[in-house]
Coordinates of C-alpha atoms in Angstrom, one line a residue:
X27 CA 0.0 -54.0 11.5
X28 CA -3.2 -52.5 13.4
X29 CA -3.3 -52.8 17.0
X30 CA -6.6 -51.8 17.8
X31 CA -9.4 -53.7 18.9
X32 CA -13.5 -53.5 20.0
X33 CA -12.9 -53.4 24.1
X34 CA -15.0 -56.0 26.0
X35 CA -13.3 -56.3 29.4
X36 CA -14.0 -59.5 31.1
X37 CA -13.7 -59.8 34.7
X38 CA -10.4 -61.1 36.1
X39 CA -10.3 -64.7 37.5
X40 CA -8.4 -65.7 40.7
X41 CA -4.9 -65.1 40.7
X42 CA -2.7 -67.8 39.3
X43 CA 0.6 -68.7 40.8
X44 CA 3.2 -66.5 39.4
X45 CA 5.8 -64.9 41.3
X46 CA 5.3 -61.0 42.6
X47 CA 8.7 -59.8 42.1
X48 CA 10.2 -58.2 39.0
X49 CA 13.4 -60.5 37.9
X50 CA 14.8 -57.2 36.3
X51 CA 12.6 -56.3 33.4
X52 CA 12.5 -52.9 32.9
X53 CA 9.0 -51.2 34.4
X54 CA 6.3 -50.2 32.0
X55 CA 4.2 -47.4 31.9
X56 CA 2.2 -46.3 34.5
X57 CA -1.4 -45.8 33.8
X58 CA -1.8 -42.2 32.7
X59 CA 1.6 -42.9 30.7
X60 CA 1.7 -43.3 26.6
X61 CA 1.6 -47.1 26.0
X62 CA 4.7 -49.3 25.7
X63 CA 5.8 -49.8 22.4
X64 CA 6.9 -52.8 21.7
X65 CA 9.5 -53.1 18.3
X66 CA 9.1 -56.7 16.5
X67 CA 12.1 -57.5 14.2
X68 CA 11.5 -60.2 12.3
X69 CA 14.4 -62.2 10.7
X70 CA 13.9 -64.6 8.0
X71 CA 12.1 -67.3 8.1
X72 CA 10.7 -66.6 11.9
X73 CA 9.0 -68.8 13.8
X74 CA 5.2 -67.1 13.2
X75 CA 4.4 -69.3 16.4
X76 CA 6.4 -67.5 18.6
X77 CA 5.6 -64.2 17.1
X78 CA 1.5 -64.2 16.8
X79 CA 1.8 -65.7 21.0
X80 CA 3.7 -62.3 21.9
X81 CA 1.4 -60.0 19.8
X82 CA -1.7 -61.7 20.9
X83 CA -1.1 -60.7 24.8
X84 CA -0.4 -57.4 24.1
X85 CA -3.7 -57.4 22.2
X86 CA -5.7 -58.8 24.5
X87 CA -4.5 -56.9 26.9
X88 CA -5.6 -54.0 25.7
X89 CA -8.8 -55.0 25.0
X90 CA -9.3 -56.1 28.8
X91 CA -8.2 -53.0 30.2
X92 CA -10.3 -51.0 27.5
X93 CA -7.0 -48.7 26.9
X94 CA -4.2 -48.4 24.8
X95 CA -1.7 -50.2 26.8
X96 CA 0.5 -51.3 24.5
X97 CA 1.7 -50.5 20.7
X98 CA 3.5 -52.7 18.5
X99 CA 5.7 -52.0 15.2
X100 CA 7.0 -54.8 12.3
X101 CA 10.4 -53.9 11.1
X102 CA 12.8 -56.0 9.2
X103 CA 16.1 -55.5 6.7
X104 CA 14.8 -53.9 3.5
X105 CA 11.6 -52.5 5.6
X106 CA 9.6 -54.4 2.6
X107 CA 8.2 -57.9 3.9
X108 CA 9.7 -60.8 5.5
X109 CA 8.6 -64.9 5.2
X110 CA 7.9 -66.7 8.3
X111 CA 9.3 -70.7 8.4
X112 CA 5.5 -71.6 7.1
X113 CA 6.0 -69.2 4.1
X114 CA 3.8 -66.9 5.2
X115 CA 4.4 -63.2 4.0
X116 CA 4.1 -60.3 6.5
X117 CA 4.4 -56.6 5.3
X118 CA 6.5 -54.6 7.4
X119 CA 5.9 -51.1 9.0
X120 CA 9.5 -49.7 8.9
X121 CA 13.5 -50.6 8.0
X122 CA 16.0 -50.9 10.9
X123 CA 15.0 -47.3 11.8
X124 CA 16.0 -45.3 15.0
X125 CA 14.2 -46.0 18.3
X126 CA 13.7 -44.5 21.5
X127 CA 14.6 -45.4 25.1
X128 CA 11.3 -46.6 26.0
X129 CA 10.9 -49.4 23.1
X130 CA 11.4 -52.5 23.6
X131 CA 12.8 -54.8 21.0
X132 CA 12.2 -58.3 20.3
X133 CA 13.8 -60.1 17.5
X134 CA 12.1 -63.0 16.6
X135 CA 13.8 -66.0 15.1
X136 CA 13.2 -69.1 13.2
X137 CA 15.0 -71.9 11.0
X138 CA 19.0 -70.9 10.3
X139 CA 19.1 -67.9 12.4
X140 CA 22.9 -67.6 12.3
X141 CA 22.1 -67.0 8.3
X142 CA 18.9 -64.5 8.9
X143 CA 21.3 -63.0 11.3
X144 CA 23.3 -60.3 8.9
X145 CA 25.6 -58.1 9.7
X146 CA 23.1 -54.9 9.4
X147 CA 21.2 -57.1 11.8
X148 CA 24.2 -57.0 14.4
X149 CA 25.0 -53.7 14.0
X150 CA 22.0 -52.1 14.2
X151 CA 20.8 -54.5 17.7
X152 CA 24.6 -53.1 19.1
X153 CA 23.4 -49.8 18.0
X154 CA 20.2 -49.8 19.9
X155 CA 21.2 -51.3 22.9
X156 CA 23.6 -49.0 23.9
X157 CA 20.6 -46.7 24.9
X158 CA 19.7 -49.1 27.4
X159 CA 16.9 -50.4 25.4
X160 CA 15.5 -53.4 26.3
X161 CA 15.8 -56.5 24.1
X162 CA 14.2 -59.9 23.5
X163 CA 15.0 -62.7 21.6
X164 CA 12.2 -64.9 20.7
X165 CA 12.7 -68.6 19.9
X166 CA 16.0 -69.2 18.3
X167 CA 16.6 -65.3 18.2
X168 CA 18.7 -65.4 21.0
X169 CA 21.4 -66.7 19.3
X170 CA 21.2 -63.7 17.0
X171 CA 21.3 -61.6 20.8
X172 CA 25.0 -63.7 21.5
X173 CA 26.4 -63.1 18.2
X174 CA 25.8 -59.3 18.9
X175 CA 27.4 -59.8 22.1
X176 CA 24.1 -58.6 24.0
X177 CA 24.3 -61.8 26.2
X178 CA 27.5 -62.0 27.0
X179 CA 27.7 -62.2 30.9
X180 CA 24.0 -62.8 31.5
X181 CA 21.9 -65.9 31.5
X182 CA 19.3 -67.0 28.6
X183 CA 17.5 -69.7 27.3
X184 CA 16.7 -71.2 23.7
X185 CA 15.2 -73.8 21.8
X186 CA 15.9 -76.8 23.4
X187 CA 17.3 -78.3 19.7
X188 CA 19.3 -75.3 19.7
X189 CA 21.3 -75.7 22.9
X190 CA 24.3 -77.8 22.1
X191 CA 25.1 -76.0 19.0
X192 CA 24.4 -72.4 20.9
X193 CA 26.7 -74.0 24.2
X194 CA 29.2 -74.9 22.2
X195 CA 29.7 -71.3 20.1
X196 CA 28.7 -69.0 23.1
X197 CA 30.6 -70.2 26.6
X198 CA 30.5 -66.6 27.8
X199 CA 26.6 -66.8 27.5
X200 CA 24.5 -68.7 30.8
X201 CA 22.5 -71.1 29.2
X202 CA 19.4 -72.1 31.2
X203 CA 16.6 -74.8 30.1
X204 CA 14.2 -72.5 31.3
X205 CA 11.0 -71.4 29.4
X206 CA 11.8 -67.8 29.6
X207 CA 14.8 -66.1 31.2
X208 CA 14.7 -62.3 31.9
X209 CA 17.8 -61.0 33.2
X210 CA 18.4 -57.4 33.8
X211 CA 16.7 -55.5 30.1
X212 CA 17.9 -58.9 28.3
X213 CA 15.2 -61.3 27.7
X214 CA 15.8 -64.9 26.2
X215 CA 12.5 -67.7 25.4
X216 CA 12.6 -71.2 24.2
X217 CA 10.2 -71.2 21.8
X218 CA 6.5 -71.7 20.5
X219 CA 3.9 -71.0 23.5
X220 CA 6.8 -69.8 25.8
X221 CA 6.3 -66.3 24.4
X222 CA 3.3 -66.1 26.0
X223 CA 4.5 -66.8 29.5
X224 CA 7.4 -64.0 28.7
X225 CA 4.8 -61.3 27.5
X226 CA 2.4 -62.8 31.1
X227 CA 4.8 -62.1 33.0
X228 CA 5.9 -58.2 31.5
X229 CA 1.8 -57.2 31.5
X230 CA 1.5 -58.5 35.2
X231 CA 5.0 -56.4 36.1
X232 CA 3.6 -53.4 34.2
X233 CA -0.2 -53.5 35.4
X234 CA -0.6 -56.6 37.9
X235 CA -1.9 -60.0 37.7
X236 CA -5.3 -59.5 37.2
X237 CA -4.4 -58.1 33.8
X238 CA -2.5 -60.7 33.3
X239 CA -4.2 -63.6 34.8
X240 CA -7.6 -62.5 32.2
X241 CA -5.5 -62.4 29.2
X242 CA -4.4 -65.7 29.9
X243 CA -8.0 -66.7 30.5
X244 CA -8.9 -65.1 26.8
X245 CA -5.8 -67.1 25.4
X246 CA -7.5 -70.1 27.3
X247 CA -4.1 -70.6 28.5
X248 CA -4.9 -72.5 31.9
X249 CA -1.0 -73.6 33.2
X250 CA 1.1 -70.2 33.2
X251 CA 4.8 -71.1 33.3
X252 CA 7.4 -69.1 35.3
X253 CA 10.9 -68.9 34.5
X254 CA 11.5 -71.6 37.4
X255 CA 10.1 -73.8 34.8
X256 CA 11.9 -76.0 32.2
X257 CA 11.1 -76.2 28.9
X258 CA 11.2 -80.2 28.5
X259 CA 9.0 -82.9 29.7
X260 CA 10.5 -84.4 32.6
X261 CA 12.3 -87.8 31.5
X262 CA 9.5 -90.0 32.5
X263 CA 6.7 -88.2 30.2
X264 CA 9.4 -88.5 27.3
X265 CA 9.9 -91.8 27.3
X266 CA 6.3 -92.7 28.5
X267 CA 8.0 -95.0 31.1
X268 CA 7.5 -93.8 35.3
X269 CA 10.5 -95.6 36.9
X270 CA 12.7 -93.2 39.3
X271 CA 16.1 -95.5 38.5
X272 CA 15.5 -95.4 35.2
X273 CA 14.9 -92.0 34.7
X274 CA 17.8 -91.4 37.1
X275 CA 20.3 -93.3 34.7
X276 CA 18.7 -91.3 31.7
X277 CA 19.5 -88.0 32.9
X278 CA 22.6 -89.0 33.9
X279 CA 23.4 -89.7 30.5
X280 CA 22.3 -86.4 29.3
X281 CA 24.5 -84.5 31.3
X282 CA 27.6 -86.8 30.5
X283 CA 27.8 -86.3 26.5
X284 CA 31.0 -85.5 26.4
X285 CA 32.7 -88.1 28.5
X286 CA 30.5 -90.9 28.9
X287 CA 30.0 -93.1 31.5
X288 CA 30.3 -97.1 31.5
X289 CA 27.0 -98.9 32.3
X290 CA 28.7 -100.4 35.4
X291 CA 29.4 -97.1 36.7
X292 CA 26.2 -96.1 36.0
X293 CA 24.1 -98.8 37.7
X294 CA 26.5 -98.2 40.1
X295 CA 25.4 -94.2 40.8
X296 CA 21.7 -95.8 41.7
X297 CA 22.5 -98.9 43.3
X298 CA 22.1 -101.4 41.0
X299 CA 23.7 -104.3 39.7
X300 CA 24.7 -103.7 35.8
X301 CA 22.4 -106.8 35.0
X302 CA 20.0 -105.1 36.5
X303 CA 20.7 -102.1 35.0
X304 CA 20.2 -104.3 31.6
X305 CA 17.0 -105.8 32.3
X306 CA 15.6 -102.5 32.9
X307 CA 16.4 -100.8 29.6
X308 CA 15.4 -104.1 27.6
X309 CA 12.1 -104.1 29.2
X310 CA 11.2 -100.6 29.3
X311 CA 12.9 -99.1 26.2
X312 CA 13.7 -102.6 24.2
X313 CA 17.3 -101.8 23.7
X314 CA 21.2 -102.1 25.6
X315 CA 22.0 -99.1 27.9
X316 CA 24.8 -99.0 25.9
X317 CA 22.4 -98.9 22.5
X318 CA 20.5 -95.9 24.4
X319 CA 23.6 -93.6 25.4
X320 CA 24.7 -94.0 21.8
X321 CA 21.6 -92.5 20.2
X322 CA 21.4 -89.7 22.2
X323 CA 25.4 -88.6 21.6
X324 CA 24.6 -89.2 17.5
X325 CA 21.3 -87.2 18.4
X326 CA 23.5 -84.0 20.0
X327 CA 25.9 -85.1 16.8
X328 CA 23.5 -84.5 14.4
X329 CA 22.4 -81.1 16.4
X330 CA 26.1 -80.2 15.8
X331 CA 26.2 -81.2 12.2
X332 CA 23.4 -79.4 11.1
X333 CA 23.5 -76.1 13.3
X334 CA 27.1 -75.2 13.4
X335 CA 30.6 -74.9 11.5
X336 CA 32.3 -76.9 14.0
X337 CA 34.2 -79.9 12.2
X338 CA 33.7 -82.9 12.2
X339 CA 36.5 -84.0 14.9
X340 CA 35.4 -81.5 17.2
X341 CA 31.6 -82.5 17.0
X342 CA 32.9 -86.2 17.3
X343 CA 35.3 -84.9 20.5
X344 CA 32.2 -83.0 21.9
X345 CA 29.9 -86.2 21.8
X346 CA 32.4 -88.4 23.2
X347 CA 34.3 -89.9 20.4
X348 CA 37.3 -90.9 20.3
X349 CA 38.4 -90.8 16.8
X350 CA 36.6 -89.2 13.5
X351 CA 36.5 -93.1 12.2
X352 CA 34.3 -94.4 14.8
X353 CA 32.4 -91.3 15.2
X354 CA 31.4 -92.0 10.9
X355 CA 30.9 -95.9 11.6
X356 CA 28.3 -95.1 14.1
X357 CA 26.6 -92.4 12.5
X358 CA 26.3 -93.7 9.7
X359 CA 25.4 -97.1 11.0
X360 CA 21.8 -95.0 12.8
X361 CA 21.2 -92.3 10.3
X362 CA 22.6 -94.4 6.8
X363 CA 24.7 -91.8 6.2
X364 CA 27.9 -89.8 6.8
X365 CA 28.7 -87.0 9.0
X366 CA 30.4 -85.5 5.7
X367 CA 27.1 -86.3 4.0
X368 CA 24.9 -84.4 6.6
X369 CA 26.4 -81.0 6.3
X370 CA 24.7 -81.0 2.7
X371 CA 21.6 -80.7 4.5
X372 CA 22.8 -77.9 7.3
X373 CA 19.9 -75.2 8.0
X374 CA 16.5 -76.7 6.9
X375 CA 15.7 -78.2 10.2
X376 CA 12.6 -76.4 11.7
X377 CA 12.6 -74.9 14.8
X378 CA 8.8 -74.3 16.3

């Protein structure tokens, strides 16, 4: 894949707010240095969003700066081609081939990564990273990061889709709902445009916010995320409703999957009557808070289901069930079918 490009530098605008201080990322090269090479392994069915957002910075970058800043190499198993989750087909540069010290991997991931994830895959990421080499895990690739045990002890992020089902098969992993988490030479994003906050934030380390403050004005990306940021809306944008209780209650509920909490309790918490508590979900979201606490645990259910091997009495456990038999009433009752049923369909969810 050619990295080269006509150079038309374009003055820098006003720094935007982004913090100063490297969060661990390993430096890049210094000026006079050979660029940093960054090493793209793409597993099946890859999210080609994530992917085109990381090479696109590295592009532009160069092209601002009028040098060769940075270098980037496809690889993949077979070292043939590869299918992204839109179908398109990309033609690879290399196999799982040696590196050197100063690449920097990022695997990039898409729909079923624990399938794309092989165990030439695992072995050769273990392989590399005991050089101290970098590595990155776009999208849902950091769960292909976990199951090579390159996250172990260190906080990440993923897909927020993806986060029950990566919680619940990694506890030795900190999982953040961050936009991009870099910690130590391990690097975790969520997702579709959060690979270009991860790659913002590596150019302005490496060569300073100008640099990276004009790609972003190339990319006419005009609200740079840091890794303070989350990767959801805020409860109020979701549900299109602005009331603090409300929203209070909400992410209350999100947090208490596992054990839920009775509405009484719960309008309780932020000083309300339960009637009250009522009258507020009727009029704002049409439906009991009871009604609404019981989608979401079938919602992280159905996350379960379809992204993990757990069975189904431990997904029902994990979402607050007390028995298999209620857990299959209910689901079926919202989705008109069976947890049993939904299995059949495990792995062609898209992830972004």
């Amino acid at each position: 894949m050619s990295n080269t490009a006509t150079p038309s530098p374009v003055p820098p605008r006003a720094s935007a707010s982004r913090p100063t201080a490297s969060t661990g990322a390993r430096p890049g090269p210094a000026p006079d240095d050979k660029p940093r090479r960054f090493v793209f392994l793409l597993l099946d069915r890859f999210s080609m969003l994530s992917f085109a957002s990381a090479v696109e910075c590295l592009r532009i970058a160069n092209r601002m700066s009028d040098r060769t800043l940075y270098q980037w190499h496809l690889i993949g198993e077979g070292g043939q081609e590869v299918s992204c989750s839109a179908g398109t087909t990309f033609k690879l540069d290399d196999d799982l081939v040696e590196l050197t010290r100063d690449d920097t991997i990022m695997v990039c991931g898409g729909i079923d990564v624990q399938s794309a994830t092989s165990k030439k895959v695992l072995a050769w990421l273990r392989r590399e990273a005991r050089k101290g080499i970098g590595v990155g895990g776009l999208c849902t690739a950091a769960h292909a990061l976990a199951m090579a045990g390159l996250l172990d002890g260190k906080r990440a992020t993923i897909h927020w889709e993806n986060q029950d089902s990566f919680a619940e098969a990694f506890d030795e992993v900190d999982l953040t709902k961050s936009v991009f988490v870099i910690d130590g030479n391990r690097m975790t994003t969520a997702g579709g445009t959060s690979s270009i906050d991860l790659m913002l934030k590596l150019i302005a380390d490496d060569h300073g916010e100008d640099l990276a403050n004009a790609v972003a004005d190339q990319l006419i990306y005009s609200s740079i995320r840091t890794d303070q940021d989350t990767q959801r809306l805020s409860v109020p944008t979701r549900i299109g409703v602005r009331h603090p209780k409300l929203s209070q209650v909400i992410q209350i509920m999100e947090t208490n999957i596992e054990e839920p909490i009775s509405p009484s309790i719960l309008a309780r918490d932020v000083g309300m009557s339960t009637r009250q508590l009522e009258r507020l979900f009727r009029r704002y979201l049409n439906r009991s808070p009871k009604r609404y606490y019981m989608e979401l645990r079938l919602q992280k259910a159905r996350n379960l289901l379809m992204q993990t091997d757990m069975s189904v009495i431990n997904v029902a456990l994990a979402c607050g069930f007390a028995s298999p038999s209620h857990f299959s009433k209910c689901y079926r009752a919202h989705y008109d079918t069976t947890p049993y049923r939904e299995r059949g369909t495990r792995g062609t969810r898209l992830s972004v």
